Coordinates of C-alpha atoms in Angstrom, one line a residue:
X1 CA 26.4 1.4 38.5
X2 CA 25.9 3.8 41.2
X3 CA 29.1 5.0 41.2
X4 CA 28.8 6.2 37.9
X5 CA 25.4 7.9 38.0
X6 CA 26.9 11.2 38.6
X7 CA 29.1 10.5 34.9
X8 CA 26.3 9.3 33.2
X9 CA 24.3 12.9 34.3
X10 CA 27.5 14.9 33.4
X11 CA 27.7 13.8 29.9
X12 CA 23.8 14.0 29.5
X13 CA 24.3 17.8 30.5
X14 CA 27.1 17.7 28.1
X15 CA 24.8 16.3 25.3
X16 CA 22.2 18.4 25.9
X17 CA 24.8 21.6 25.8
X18 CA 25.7 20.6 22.2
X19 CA 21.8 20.2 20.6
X20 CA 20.7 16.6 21.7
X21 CA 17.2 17.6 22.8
X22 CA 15.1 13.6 22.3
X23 CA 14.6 13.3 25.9
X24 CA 14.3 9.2 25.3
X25 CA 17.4 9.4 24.2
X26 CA 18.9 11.1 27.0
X27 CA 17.5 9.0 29.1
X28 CA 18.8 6.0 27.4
X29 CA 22.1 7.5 27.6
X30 CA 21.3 8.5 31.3
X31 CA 20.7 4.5 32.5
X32 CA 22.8 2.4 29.9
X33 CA 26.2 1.9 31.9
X34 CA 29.0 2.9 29.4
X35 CA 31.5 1.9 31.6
X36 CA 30.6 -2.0 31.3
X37 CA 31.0 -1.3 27.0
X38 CA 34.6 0.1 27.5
X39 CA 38.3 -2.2 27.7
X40 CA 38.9 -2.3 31.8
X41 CA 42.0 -0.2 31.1
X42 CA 39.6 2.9 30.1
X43 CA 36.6 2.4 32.2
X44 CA 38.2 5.5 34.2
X45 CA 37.4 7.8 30.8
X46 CA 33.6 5.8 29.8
X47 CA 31.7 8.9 30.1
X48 CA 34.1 11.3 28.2
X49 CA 32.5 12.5 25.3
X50 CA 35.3 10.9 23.2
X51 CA 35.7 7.8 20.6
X52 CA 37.7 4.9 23.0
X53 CA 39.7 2.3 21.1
X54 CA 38.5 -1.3 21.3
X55 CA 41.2 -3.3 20.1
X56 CA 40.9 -5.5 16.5
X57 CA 41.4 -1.7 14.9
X58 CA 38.1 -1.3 16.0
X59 CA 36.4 2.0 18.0
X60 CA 33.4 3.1 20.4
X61 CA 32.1 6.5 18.8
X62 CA 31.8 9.5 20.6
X63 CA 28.7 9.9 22.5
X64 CA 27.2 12.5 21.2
X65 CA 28.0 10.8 17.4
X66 CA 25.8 7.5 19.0
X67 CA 23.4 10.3 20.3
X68 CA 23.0 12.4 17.4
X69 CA 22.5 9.1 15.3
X70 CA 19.7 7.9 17.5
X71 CA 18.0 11.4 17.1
X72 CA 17.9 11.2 13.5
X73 CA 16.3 8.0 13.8
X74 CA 13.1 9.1 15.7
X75 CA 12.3 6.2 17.1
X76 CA 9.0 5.8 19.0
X77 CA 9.3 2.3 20.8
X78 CA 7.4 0.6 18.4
X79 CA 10.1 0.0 15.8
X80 CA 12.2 -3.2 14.4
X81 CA 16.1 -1.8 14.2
X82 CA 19.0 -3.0 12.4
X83 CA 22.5 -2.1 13.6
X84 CA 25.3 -2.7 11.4
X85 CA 28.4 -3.3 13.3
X86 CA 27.5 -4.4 17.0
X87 CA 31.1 -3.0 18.4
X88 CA 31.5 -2.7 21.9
X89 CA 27.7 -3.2 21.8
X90 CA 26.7 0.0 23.7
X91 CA 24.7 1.7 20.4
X92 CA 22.9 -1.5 20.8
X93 CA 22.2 -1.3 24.4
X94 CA 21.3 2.2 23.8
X95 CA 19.0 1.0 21.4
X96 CA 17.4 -2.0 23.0
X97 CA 15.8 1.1 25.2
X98 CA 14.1 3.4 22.3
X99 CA 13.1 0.4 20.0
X100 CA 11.2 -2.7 20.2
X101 CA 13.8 -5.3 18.5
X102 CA 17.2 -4.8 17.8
X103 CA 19.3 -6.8 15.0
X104 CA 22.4 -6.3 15.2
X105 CA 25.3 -7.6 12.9
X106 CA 29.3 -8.1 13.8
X107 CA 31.7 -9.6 11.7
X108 CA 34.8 -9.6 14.4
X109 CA 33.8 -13.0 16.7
X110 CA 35.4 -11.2 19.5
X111 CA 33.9 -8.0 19.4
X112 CA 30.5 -10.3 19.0
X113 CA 31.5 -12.1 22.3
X114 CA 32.7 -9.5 24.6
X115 CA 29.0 -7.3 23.4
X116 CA 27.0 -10.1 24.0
X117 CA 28.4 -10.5 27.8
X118 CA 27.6 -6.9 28.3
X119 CA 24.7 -6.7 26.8
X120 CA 23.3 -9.4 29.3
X121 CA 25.3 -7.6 31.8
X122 CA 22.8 -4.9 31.4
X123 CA 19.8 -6.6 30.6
X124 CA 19.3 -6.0 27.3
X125 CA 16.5 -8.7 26.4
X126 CA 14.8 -7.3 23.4
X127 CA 18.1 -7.8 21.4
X128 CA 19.8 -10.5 18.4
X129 CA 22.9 -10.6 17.4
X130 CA 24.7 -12.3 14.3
X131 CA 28.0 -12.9 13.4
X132 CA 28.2 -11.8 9.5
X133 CA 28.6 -9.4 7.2
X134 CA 26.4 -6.4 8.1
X135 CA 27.2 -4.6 4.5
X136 CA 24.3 -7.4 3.4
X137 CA 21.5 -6.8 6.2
X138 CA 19.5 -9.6 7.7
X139 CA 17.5 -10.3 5.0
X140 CA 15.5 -13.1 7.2
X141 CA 14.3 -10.1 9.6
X142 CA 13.9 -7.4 7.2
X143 CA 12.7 -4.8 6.5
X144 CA 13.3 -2.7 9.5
X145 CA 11.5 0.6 10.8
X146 CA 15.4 1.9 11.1
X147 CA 19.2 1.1 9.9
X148 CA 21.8 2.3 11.7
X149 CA 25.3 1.9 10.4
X150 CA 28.4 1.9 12.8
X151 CA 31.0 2.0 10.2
X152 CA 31.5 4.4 6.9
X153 CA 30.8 3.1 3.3
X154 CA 30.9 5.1 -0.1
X155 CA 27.8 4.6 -1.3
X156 CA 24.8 3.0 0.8
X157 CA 24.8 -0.4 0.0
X158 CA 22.0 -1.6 -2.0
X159 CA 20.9 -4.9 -0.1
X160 CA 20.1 -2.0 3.3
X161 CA 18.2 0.4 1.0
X162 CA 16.2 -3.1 -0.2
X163 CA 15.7 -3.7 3.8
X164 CA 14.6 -0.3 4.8
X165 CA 11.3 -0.2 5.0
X166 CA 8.7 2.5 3.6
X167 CA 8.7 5.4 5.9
X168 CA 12.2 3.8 7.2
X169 CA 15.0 6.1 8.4
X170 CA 19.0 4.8 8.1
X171 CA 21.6 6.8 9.4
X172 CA 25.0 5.8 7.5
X173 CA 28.3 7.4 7.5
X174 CA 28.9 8.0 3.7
X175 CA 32.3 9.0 2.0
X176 CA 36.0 8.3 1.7
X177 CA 38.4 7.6 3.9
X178 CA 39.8 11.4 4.2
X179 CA 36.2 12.5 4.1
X180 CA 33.2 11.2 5.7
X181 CA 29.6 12.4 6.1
X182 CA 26.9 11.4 8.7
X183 CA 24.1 11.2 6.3
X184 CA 20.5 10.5 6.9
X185 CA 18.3 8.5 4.1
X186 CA 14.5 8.4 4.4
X187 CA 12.3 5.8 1.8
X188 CA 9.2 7.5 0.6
X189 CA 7.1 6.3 -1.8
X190 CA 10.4 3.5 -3.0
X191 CA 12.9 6.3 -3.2
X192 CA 15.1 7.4 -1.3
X193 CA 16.2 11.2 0.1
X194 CA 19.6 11.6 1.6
X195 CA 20.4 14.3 3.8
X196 CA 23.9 15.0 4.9
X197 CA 24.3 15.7 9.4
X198 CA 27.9 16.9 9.8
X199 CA 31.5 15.5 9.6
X200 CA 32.5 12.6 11.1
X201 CA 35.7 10.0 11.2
X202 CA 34.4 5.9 10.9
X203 CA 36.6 2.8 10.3
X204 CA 35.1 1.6 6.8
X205 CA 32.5 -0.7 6.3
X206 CA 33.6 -4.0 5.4
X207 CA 32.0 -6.5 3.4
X208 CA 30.5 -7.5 0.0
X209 CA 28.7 -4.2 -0.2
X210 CA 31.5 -2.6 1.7
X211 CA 33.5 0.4 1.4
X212 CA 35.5 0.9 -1.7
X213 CA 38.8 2.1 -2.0
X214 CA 39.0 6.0 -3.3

């Protein structure tokens, strides 16, 4: 990891530059090694601030996507997280850091496997994974301080709006597939106000409560 700490502070910088300015999460971005998240073939570009394919048609955002996500959450330590769609599993990692328990749901068993070993690689202890359908929660752990979801749907599927809890925050990619939406939705008082962040690019949800085809 040493060899990489001079990356890792070069894309914080870079971060910061374009309006990151949660310090925890810089700092989470700062010591969770990127480089173990990444297919060996690409560890050369981990601390790009680019999206990196993962194989199984699958992708690791952007950095400063996973950073500006995180921000919108506000976590204070204290919280229970979902994540839906583990990936490559660095979001989680980068989670495991800013929140108390992390649930985190993948429905490709070899995505699942390959974020699990480097998840433990990193020492991520404060973390569960499940191979399912994220589009449906984790109904058993809910309801959650936070959602965060790695993949876009068209509408916020109603079994994570159930599992946010009051004063909850989800951060969701909503829209089509030619047009897409980082959107922030915050329960108060049952209901829920939507806020759209900026324009983004995410594989579709998949699942019961998936995305549907527009």
């Amino acid at each position: 990891m040493i060899e990489f700490r001079g990356a890792r502070r070069r894309l914080v910088e870079t971060l910061r530059e374009k309006g990151v300015t949660d310090l925890a999460v810089l700092r989470a971005v700062d010591i969770v090694p990127r480089h173990l998240f990444v297919p060996g073939g690409l560890v050369h570009r981990a601390y790009e601030d680019s999206a990196l394919p993962l194989g199984d048609g699958q992708t690791i955002s952007q950095p400063f996507v996973h950073a500006m996500s995180l921000q919108l959450l506000q976590l204070t330590g204290a919280e229970r997280v979902l994540e839906v769609g583990t990936g490559s599993g660095y979001q989680t990692a980068l989670l495991a850091t800013l929140a108390a328990q992390v649930f985190s749901v993948e429905r490709v068993p070899s995505l699942l496997d390959r974020a699990r070993e480097a998840l433990r690689k990193c020492g991520a202890s404060n973390v569960s994974l499940m191979l399912g359908d994220g589009s449906i929660g984790w109904r058993e752990q809910a309801p959650f301080d936070a959602i965060v979801v790695s993949a876009a749907a068209t509408e916020v599927p109603e079994p994570l709006a159930e599992q946010l809890a009051e004063g909850g925050r989800m951060v969701i990619p909503i829209g089509s597939a030619a047009q897409q939406s980082l959107t922030l939705f915050h329960k108060v008082s049952g209901a829920i106000q939507r806020r759209d962040i900026f324009a983004v690019k995410f594989v579709p949800l998949r699942g019961r409560f998936g995305s549907k085809k527009t």
